[in-house]
PDB file of C-alpha atoms in Angstrom:
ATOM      1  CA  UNK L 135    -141.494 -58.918-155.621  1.00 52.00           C
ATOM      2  CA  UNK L 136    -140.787 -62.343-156.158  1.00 53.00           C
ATOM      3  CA  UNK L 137    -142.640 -65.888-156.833  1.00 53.00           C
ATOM      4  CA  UNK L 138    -142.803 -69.077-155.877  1.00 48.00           C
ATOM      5  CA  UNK L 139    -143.986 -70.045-159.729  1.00 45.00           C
ATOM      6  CA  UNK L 140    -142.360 -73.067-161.714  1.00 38.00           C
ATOM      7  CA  UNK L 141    -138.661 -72.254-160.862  1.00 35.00           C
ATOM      8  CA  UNK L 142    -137.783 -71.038-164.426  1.00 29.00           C
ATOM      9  CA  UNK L 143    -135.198 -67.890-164.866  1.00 26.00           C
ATOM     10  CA  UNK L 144    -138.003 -65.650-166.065  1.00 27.00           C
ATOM     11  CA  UNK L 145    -140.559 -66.369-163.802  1.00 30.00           C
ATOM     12  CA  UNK L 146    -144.659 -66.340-165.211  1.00 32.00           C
ATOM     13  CA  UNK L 147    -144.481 -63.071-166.554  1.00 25.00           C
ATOM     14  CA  UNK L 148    -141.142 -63.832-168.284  1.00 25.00           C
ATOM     15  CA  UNK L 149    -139.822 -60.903-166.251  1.00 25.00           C
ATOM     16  CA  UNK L 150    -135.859 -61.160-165.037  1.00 27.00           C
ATOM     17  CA  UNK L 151    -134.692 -59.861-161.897  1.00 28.00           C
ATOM     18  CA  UNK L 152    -133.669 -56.281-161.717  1.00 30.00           C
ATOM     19  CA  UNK L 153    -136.294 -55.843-164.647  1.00 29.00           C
ATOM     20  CA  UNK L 154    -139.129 -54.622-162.071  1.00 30.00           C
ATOM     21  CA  UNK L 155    -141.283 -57.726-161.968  1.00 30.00           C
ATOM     22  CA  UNK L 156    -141.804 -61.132-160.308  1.00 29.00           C
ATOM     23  CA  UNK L 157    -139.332 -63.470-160.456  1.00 24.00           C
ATOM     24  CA  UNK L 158    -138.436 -67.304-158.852  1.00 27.00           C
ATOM     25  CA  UNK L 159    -137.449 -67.032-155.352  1.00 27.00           C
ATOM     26  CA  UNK L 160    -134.108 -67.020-153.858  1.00 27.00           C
ATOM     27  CA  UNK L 161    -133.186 -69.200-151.642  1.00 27.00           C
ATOM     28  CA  UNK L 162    -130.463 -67.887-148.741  1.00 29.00           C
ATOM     29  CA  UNK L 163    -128.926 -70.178-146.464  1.00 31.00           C
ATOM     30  CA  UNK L 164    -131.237 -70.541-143.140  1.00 34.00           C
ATOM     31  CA  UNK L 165    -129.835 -68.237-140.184  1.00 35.00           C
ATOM     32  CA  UNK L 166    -130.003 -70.517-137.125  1.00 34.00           C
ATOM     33  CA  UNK L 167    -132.513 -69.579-134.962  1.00 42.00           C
ATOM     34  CA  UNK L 168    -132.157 -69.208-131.310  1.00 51.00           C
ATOM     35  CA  UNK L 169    -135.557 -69.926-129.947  1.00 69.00           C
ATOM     36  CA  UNK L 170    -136.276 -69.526-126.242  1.00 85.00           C
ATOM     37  CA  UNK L 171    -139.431 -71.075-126.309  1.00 90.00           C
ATOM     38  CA  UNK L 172    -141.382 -73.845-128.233  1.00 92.00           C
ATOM     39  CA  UNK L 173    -145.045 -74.929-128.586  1.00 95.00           C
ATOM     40  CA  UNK L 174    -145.872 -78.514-128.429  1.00 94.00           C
ATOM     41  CA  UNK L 175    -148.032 -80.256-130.979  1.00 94.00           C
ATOM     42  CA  UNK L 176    -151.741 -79.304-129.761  1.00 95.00           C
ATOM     43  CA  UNK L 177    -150.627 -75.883-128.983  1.00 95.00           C
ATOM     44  CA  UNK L 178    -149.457 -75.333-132.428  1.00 96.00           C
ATOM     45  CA  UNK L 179    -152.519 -76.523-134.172  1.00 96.00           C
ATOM     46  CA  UNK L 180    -154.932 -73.921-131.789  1.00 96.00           C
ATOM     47  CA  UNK L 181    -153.093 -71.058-133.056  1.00 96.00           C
ATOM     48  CA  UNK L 182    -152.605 -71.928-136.131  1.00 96.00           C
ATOM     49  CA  UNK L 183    -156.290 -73.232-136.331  1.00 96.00           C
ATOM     50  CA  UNK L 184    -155.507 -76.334-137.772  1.00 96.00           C
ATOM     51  CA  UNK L 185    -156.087 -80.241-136.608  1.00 96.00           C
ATOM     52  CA  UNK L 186    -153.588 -82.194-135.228  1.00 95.00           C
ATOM     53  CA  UNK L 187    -153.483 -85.177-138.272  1.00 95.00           C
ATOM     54  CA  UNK L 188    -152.629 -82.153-140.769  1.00 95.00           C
ATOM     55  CA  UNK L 189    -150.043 -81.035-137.987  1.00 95.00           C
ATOM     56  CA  UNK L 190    -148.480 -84.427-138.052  1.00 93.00           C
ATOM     57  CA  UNK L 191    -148.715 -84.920-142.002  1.00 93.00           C
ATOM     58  CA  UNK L 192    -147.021 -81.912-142.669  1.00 94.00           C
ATOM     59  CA  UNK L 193    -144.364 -82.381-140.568  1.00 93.00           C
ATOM     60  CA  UNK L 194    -143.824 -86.398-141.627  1.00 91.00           C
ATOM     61  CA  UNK L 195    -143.907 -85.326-145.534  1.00 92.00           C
ATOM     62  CA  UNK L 196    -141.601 -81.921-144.941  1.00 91.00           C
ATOM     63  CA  UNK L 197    -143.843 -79.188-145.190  1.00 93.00           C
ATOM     64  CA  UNK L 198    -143.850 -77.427-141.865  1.00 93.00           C
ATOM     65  CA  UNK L 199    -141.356 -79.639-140.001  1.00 91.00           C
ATOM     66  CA  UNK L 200    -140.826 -78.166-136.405  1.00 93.00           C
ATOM     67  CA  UNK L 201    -137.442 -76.469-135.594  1.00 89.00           C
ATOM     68  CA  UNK L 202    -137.038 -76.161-132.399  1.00 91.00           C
ATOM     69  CA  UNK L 203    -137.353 -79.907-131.735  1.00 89.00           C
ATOM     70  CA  UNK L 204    -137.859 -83.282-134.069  1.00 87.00           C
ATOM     71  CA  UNK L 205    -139.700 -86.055-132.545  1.00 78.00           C
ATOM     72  CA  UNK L 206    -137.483 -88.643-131.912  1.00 78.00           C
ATOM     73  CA  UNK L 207    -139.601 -91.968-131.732  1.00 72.00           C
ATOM     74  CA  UNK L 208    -142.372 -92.838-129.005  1.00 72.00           C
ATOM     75  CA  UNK L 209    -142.747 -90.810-126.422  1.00 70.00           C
ATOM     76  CA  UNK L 210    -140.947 -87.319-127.473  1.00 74.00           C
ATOM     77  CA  UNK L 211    -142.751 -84.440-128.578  1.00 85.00           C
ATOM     78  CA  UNK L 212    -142.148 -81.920-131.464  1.00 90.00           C
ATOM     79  CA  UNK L 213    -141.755 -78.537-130.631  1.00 94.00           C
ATOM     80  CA  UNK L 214    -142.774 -76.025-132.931  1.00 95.00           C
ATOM     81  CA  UNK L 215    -141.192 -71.901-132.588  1.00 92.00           C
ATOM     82  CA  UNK L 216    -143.400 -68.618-133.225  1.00 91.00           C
ATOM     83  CA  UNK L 217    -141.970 -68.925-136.585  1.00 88.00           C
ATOM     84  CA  UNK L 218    -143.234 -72.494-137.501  1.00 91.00           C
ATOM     85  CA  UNK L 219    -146.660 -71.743-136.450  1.00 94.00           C
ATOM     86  CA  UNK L 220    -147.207 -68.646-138.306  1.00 92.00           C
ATOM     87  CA  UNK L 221    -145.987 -70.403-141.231  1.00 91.00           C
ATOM     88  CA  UNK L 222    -148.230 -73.372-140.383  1.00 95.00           C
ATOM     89  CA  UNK L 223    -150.673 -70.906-140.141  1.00 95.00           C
ATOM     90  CA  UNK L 224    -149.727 -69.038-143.493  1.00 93.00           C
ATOM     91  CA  UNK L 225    -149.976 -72.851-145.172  1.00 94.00           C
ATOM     92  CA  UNK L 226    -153.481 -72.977-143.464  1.00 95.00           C
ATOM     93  CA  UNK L 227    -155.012 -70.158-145.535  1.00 92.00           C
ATOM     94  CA  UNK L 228    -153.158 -71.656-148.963  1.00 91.00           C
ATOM     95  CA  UNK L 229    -154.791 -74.709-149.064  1.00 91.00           C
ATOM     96  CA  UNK L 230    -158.056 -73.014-148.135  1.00 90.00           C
ATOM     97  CA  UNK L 231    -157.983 -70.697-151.048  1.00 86.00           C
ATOM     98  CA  UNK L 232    -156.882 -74.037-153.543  1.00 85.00           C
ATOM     99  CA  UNK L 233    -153.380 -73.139-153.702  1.00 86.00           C
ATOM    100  CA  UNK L 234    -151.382 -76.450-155.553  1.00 83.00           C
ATOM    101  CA  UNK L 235    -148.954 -77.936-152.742  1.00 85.00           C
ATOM    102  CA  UNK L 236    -145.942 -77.785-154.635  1.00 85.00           C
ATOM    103  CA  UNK L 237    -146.414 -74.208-154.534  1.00 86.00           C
ATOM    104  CA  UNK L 238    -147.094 -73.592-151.223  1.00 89.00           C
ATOM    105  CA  UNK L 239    -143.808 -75.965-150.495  1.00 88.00           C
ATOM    106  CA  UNK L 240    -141.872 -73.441-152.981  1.00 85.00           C
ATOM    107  CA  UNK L 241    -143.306 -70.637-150.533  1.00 84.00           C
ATOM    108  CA  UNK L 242    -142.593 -72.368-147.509  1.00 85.00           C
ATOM    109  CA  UNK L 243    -139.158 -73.366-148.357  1.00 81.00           C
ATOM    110  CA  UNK L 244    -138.515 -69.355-149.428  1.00 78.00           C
ATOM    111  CA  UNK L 245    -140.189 -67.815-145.929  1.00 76.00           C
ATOM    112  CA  UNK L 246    -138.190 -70.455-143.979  1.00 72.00           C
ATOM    113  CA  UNK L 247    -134.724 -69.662-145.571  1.00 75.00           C
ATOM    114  CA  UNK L 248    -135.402 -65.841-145.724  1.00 71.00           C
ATOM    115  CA  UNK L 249    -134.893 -65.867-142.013  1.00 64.00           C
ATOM    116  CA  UNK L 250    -138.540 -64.285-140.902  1.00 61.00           C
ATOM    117  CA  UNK L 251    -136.531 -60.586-141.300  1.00 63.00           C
ATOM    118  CA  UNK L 252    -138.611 -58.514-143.015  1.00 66.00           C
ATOM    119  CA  UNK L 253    -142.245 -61.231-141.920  1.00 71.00           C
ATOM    120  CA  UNK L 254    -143.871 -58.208-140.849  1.00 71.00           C
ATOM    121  CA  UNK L 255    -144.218 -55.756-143.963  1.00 74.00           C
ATOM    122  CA  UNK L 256    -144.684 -58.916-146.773  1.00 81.00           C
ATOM    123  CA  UNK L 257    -147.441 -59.178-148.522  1.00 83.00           C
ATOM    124  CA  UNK L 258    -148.229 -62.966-150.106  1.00 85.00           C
ATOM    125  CA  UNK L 259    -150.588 -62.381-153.225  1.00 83.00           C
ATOM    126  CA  UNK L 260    -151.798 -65.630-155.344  1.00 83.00           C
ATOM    127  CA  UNK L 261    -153.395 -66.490-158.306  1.00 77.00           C
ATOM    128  CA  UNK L 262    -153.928 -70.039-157.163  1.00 74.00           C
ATOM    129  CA  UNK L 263    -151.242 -71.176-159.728  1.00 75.00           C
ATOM    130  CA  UNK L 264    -148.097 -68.961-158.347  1.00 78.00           C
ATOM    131  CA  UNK L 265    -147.019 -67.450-154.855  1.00 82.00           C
ATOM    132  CA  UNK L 266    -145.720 -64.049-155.184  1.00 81.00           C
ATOM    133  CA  UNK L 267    -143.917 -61.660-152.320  1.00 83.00           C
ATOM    134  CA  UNK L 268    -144.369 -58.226-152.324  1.00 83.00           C
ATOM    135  CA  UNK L 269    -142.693 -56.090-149.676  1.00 80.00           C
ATOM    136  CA  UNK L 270    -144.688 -53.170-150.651  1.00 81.00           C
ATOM    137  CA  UNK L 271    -147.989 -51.727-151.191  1.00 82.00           C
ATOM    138  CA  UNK L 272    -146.860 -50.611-154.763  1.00 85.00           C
ATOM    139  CA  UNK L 273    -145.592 -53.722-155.470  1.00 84.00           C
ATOM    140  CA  UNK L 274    -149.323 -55.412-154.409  1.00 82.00           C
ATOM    141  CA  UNK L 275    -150.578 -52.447-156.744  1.00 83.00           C
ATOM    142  CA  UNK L 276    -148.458 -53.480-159.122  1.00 82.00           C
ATOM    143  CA  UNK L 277    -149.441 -57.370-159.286  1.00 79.00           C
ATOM    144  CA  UNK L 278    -153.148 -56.534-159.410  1.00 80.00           C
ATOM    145  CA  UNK L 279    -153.238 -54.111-162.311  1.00 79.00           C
ATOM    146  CA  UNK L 280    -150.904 -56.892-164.505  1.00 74.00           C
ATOM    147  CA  UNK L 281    -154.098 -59.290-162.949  1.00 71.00           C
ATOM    148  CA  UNK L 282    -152.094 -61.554-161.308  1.00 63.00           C
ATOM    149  CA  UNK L 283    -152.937 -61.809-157.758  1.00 59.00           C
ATOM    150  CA  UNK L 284    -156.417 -63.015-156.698  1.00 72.00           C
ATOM    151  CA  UNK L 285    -155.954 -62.997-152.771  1.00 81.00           C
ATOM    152  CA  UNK L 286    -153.206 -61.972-150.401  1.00 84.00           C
ATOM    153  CA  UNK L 287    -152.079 -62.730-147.209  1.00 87.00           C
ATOM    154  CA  UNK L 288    -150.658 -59.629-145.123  1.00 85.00           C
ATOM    155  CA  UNK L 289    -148.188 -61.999-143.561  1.00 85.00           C
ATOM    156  CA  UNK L 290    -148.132 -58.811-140.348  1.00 85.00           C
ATOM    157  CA  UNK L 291    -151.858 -59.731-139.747  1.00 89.00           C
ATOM    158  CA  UNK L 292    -150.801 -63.844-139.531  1.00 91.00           C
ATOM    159  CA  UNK L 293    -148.114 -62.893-136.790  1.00 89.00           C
ATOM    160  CA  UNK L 294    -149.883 -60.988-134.674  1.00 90.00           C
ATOM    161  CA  UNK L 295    -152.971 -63.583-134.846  1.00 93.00           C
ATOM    162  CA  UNK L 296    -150.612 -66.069-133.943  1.00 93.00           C
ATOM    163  CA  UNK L 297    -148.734 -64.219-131.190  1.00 91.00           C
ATOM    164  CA  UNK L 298    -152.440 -63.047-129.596  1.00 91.00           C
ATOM    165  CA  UNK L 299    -153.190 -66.872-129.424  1.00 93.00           C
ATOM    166  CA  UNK L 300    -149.904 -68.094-128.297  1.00 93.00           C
ATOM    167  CA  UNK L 301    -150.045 -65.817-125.573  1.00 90.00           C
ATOM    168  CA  UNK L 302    -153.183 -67.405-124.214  1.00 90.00           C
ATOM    169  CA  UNK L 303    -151.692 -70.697-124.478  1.00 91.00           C
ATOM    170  CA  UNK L 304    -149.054 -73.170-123.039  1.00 89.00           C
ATOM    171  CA  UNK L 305    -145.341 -72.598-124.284  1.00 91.00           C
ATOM    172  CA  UNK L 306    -142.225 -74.696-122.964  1.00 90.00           C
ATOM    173  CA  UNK L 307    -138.269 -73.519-121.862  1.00 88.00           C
ATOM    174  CA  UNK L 308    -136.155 -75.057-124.562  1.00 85.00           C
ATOM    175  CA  UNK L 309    -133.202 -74.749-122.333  1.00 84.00           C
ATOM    176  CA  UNK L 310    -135.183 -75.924-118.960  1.00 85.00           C
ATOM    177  CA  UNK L 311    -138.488 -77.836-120.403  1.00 82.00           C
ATOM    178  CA  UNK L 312    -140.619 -75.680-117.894  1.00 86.00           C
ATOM    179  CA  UNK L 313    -144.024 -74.758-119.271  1.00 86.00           C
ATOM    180  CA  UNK L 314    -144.846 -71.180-119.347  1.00 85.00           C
ATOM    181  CA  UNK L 315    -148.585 -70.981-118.613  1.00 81.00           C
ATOM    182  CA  UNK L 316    -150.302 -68.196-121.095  1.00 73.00           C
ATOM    183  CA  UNK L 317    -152.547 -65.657-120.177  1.00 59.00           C
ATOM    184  CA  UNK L 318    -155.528 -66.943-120.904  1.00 51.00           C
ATOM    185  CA  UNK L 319    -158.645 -65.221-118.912  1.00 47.00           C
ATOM    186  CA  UNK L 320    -160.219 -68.482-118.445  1.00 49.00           C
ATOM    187  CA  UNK L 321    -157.092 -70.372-116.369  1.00 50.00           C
ATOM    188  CA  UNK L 322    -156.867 -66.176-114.822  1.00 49.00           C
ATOM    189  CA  UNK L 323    -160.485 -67.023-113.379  1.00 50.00           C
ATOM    190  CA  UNK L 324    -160.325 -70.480-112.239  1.00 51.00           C
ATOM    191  CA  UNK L 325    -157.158 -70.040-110.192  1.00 52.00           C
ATOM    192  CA  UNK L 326    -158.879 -67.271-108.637  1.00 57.00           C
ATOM    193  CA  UNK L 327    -161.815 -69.867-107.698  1.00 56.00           C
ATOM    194  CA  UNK L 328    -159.151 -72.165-106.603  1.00 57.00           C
ATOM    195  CA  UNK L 329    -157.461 -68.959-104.117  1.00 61.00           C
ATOM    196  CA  UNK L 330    -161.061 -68.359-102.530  1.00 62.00           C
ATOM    197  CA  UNK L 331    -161.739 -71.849-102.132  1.00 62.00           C
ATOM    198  CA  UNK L 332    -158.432 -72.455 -99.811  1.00 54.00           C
TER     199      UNK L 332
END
């Protein structure tokens, strides 16, 4: 288990690593990722269920800064991975529950440079102070009986929200630009209309 707390060796609890409790994330060196695919802008925000001017401040002040591709000036558009939007997502429920920024940047940074590995199984738990990680349910057991955690985010439920509405919506070839059209019933329907109509 691990926190995104105030950086200090002993974490809040004054608990050091190896001693069983929460302590300050570490921070790995970012695997490169080799996305396929990337989301533009508008896409992003749908999944992630956010507006497009948080989007854009995020990304201008660091937060959630897409990786697959920077804009560049006028007329280029960012292009955000899987990964960035179920973070952006992830940062979403934070600030709804009155997490502090700098925390949720601590947490950001740490999920970003952890390399998305082990996304599926971690747990996110907050007292609205701290961001914790636990990679267990014992460890989630663990955090409420000290009375630390308040809410949680089962980081495996944020993915597989995201990946049900990204599959519904537009993606692009990073190594072609062509946009991959999602399966969205609606778009499914109207083509049909469009068939019969020829």
């Amino acid at each position: 288990m691990r926190s995104s707390g105030d950086g200090t060796a002993g974490g809040p609890l004054g608990v050091s690593p190896g001693q069983g409790g929460p302590y300050p994330l570490h921070i790995s060196s970012a695997d490169s990722s080799t996305e396929t695919i990337g989301y533009r802008g508008p896409t992003a925000c749908a999944a992630a269920g956010i507006t497009y001017r948080q989007l854009d401040y995020w990304a201008r002040t660091g937060l959630v800064e897409p990786s697959v591709r920077p804009a560049y000036g006028s007329g280029t558009q960012r292009l955000y991975s899987f990964r960035d939007v179920v973070v952006l997502k992830i940062v979403k429920r934070f600030l709804d529950t009155g997490v502090a920024l700098q925390n949720i940047r601590a947490a950001v940074q740490h999920l970003r440079d952890r390399g998305f590995a082990d996304l599926e199984r971690m747990t996110l738990m907050s007292d609205g102070a701290t961001v914790y990680e636990c990679s267990s349910p014992d460890e989630v057991v663990d955090l409420l009986q000290g009375g630390q955690g308040v809410f949680g985010i089962a980081v495996g439920v944020v993915w597989r929200d995201v990946e049900a509405a990204l599959s519904q919506l537009h993606g692009e070839r990073v190594d072609t630009g062509e946009t991959l059209v999602g399966h969205n019933p609606a778009d499914e329907l109207a083509r049909r209309r469009r068939d019969r109509a020829v």
